[in-house]
Coordinates of C-alpha atoms in Angstrom, one line a residue:
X1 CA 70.2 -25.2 -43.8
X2 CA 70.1 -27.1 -46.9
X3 CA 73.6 -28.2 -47.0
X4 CA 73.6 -27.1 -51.0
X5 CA 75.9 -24.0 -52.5
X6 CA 77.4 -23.3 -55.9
X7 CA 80.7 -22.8 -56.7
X8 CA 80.6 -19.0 -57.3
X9 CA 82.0 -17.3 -54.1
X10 CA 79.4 -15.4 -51.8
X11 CA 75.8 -15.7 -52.3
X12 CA 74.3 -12.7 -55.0
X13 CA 71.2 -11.1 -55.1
X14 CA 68.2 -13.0 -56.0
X15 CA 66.6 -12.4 -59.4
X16 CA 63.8 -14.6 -60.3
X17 CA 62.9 -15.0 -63.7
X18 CA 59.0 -14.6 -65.4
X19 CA 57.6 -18.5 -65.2
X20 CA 55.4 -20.7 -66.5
X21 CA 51.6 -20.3 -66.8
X22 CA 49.6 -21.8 -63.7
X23 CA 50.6 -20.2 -60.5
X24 CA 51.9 -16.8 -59.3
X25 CA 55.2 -16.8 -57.8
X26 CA 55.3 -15.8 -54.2
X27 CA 58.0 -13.8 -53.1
X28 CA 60.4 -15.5 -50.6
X29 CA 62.8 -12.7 -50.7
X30 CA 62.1 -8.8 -49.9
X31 CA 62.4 -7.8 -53.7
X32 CA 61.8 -9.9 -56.8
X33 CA 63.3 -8.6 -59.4
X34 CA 61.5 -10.0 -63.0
X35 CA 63.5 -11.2 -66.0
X36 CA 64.4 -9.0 -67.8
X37 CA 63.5 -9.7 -71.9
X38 CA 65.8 -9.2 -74.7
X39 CA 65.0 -7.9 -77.8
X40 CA 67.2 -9.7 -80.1
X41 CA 67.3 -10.4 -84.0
X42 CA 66.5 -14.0 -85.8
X43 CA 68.5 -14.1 -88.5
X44 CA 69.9 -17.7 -90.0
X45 CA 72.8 -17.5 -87.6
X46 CA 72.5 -18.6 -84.0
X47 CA 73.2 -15.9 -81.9
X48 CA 76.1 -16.3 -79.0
X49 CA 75.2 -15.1 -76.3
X50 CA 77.5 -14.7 -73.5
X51 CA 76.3 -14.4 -69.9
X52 CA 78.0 -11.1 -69.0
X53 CA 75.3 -8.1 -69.4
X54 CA 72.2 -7.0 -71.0
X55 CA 70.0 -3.9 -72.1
X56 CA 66.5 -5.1 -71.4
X57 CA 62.7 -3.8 -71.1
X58 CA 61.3 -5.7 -68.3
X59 CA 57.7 -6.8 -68.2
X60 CA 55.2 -5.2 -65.5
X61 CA 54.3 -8.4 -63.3
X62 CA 56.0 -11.1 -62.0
X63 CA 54.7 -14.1 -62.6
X64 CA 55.0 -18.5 -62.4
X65 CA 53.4 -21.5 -63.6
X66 CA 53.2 -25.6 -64.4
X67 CA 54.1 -29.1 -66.2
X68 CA 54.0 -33.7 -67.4
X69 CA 56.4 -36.1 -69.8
X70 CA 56.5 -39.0 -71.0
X71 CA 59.7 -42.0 -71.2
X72 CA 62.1 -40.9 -73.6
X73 CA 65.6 -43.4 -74.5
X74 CA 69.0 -42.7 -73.4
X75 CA 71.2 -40.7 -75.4
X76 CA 74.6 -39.3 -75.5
X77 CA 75.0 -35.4 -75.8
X78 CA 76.3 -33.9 -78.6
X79 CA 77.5 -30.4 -79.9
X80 CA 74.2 -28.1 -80.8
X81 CA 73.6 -27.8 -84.4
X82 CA 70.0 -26.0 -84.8
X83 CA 69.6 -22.4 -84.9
X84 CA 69.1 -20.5 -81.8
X85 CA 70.9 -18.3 -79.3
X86 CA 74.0 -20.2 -77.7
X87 CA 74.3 -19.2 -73.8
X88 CA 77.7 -20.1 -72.0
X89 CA 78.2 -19.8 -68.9
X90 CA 81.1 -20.5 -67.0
X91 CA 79.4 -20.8 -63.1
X92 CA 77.7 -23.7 -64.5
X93 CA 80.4 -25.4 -67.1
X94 CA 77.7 -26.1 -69.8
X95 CA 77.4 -24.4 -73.3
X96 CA 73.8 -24.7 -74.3
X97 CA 71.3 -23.5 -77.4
X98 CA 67.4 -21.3 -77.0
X99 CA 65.4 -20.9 -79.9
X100 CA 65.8 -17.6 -81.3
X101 CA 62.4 -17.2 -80.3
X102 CA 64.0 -16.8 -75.9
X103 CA 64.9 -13.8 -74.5
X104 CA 68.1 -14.1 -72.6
X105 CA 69.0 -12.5 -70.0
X106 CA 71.9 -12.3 -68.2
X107 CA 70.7 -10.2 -64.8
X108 CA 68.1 -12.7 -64.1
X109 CA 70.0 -14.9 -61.3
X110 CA 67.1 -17.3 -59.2
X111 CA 68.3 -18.7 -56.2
X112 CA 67.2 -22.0 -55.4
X113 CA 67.9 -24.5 -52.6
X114 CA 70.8 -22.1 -51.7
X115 CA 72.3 -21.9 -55.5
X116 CA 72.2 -19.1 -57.6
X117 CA 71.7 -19.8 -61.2
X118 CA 72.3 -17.9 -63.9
X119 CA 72.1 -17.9 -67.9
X120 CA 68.7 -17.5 -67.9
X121 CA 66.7 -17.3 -70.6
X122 CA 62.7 -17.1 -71.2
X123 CA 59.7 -17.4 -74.3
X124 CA 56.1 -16.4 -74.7
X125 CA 55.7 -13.5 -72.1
X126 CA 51.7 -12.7 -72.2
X127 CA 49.5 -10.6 -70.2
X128 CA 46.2 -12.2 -69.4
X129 CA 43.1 -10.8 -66.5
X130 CA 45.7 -8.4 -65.4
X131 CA 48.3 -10.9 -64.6
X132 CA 51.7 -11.1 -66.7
X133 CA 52.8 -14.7 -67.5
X134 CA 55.8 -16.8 -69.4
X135 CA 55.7 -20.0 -71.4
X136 CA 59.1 -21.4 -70.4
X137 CA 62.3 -20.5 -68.8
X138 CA 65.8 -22.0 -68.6
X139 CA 68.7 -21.6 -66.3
X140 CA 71.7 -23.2 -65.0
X141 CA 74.4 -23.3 -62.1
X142 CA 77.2 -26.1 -60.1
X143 CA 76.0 -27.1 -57.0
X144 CA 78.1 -28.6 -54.3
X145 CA 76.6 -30.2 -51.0
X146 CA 79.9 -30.6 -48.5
X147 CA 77.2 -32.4 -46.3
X148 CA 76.8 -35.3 -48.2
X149 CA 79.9 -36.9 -49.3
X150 CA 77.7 -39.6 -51.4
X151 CA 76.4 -37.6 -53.7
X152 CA 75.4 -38.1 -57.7
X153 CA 74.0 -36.5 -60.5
X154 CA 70.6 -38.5 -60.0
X155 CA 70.5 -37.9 -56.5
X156 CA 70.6 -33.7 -57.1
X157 CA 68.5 -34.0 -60.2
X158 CA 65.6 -34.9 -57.9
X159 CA 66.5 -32.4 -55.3
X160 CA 66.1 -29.6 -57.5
X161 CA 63.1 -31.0 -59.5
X162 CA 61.3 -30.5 -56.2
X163 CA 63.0 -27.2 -55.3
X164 CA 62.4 -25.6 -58.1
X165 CA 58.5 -27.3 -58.1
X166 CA 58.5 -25.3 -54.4
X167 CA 59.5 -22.3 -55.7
X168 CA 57.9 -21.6 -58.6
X169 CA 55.0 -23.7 -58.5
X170 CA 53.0 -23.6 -55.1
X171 CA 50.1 -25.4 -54.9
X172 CA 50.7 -27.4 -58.0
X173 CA 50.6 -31.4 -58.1
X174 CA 54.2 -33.0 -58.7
X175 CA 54.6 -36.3 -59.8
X176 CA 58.1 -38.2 -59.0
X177 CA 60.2 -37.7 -61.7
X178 CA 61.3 -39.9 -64.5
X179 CA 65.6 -40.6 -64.5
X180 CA 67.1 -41.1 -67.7
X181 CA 70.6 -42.1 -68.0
X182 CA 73.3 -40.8 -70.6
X183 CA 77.1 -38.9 -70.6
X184 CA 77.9 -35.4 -71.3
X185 CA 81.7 -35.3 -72.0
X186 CA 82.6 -38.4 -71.2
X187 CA 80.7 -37.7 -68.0
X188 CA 78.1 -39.6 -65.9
X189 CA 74.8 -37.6 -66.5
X190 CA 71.1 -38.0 -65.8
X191 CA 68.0 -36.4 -67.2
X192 CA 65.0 -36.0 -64.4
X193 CA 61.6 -35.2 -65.7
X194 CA 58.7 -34.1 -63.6
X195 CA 55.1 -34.0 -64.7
X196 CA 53.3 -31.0 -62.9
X197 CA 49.7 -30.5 -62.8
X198 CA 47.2 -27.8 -61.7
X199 CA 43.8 -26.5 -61.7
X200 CA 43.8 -23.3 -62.1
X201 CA 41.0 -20.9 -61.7
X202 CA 41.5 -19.6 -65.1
X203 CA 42.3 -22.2 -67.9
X204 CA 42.3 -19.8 -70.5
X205 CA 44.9 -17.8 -68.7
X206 CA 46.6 -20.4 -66.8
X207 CA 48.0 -23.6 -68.1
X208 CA 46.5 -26.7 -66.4
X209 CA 50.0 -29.6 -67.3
X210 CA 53.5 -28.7 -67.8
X211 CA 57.3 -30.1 -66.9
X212 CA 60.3 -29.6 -65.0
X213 CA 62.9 -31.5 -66.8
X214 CA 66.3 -30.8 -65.4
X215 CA 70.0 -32.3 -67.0
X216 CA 72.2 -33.2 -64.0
X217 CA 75.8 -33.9 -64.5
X218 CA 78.8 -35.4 -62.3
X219 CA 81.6 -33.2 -62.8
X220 CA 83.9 -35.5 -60.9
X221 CA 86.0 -32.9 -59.7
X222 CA 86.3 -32.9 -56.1
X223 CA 89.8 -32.4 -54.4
X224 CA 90.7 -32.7 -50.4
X225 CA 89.5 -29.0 -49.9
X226 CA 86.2 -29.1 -52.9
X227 CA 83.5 -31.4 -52.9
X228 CA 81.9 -32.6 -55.8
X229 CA 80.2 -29.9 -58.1
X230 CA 77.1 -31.1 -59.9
X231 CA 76.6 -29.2 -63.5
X232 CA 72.4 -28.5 -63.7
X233 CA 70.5 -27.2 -66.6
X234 CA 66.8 -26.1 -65.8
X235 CA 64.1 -25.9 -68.2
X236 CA 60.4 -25.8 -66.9
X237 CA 58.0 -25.4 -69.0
X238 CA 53.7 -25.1 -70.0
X239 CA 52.3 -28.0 -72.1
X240 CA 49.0 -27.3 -72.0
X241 CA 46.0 -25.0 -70.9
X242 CA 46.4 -20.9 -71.2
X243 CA 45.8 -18.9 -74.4
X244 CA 46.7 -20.2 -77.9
X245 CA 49.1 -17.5 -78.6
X246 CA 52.1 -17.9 -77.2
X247 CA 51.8 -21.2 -77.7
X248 CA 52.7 -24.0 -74.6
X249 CA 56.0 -25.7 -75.2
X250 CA 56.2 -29.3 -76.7
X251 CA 58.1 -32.1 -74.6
X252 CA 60.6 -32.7 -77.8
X253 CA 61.3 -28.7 -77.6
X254 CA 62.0 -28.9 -74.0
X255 CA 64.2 -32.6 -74.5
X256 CA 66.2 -30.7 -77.8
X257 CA 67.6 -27.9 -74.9
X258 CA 68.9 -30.5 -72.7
X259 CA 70.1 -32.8 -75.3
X260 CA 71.7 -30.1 -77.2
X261 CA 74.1 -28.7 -73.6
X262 CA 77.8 -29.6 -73.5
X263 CA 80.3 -28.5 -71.2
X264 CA 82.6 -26.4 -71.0

């Protein structure tokens, strides 16, 4: 037993959502059930997307891959103001902004470390040697660990930078993440960023570096009968390697998702 839970009520089915471009998931439940990916519009206005349900064509394999980052300064969060599609979800207390470019889906619930997660959302689905892949994906929950009394933002951020590594990318190289320090609401935060590397047999298919950059935040909420819940925002994503179209993500694209959350 892990210890770790979210704050939802009994565990749901897991749904694991298309991943990044260097490894191919393997299936630690009976059935894996692929995100599912929205056709949406892109007009000038963000889109606000609400994680209730979804109409969605899913893609044909399921599929996982890689990430690394550099030292980026402390900041404070503040409301989103570029154009994208806004996901809120409530299981997690954050508000946060996609490019319109993501497909969002609301069915695709991963369970990780014992927490399902949920406003999921995912960019640059290809197929490549038979195998269907995704450039990035982001998703968020609360987790709670009544174990462990002590526990911080920093302290989970780090737990679930190697969980989801685990998970999603078996086999792949990853380095101890770098902590950043900031506030979310008047809230103690953290930002841990993993650098994830891989040698895959394919390099034109597969990428070879990408990141698992997750924002962590101490709700400060616990009560005689709730521990602590710790708010997390997931974004892992390819930064180099694979084909040139879809392109790999950018480490300021990945940073402007986490930067951009708030809760709620």
């Amino acid at each position: 037993m892990t210890g770790w839970q979210d704050n939802s009520g009994p565990p749901r089915a897991s749904r694991l959502p298309m991943v990044l471009s260097s490894v191919v998931i393997v299936a630690v439940v009976v059935t894996v059930v692929v995100l599912a990916l929205v056709n949406r519009s892109s007009g000038d206005e963000p889109d606000d997307v609400a994680v209730v349900s979804t109409t969605a064509a899913r893609p044909s394999t399921p599929t996982s891959r890689p990430p690394t980052t550099t030292s980026r300064p402390t900041r404070t969060s503040t409301t989103p103001s570029a154009p994208g599609r806004v996901i809120n979800n409530p299981d997690a207390h954050l508000t946060y902004r996609v490019p319109t470019n993501w497909q969002v889906d609301a069915t695709a619930k991963p369970t990780v470390a014992g927490v399902d997660f949920s406003g999921t959302a995912a960019y640059g689905s290809y197929s490549c040697g038979g195998t269907g892949y995704s450039r990035a994906f982001a998703t968020s929950a609360t987790a709670q660990n009544p174990s462990d009394k002590d526990i911080t933002a920093e302290k989970t951020a780090k737990t679930f930078t190697a969980a989801f590594s685990r998970v999603y990318f078996p086999g792949a190289t990853v380095a101890e993440p770098d902590i950043r320090q900031l506030e979310v609401g008047g809230k103690k935060a953290v930002v841990a960023t993993a650098v994830v590397t891989a040698k895959p047999a394919d390099p034109t298919c597969a990428s070879t570096r990408g990141e698992v950059a997750i924002l962590a935040i101490d709700l400060d909420n616990a009560t005689a009968d709730r521990p602590r819940g710790i708010a997390l925002l997931v974004v892992a994503a390819d930064l180099a390697g694979g084909p040139q179209t879809p392109a790999p993500m950018t480490e300021a694209a990945v940073d402007a998702i986490l930067s951009g959350a708030t809760l709620r």
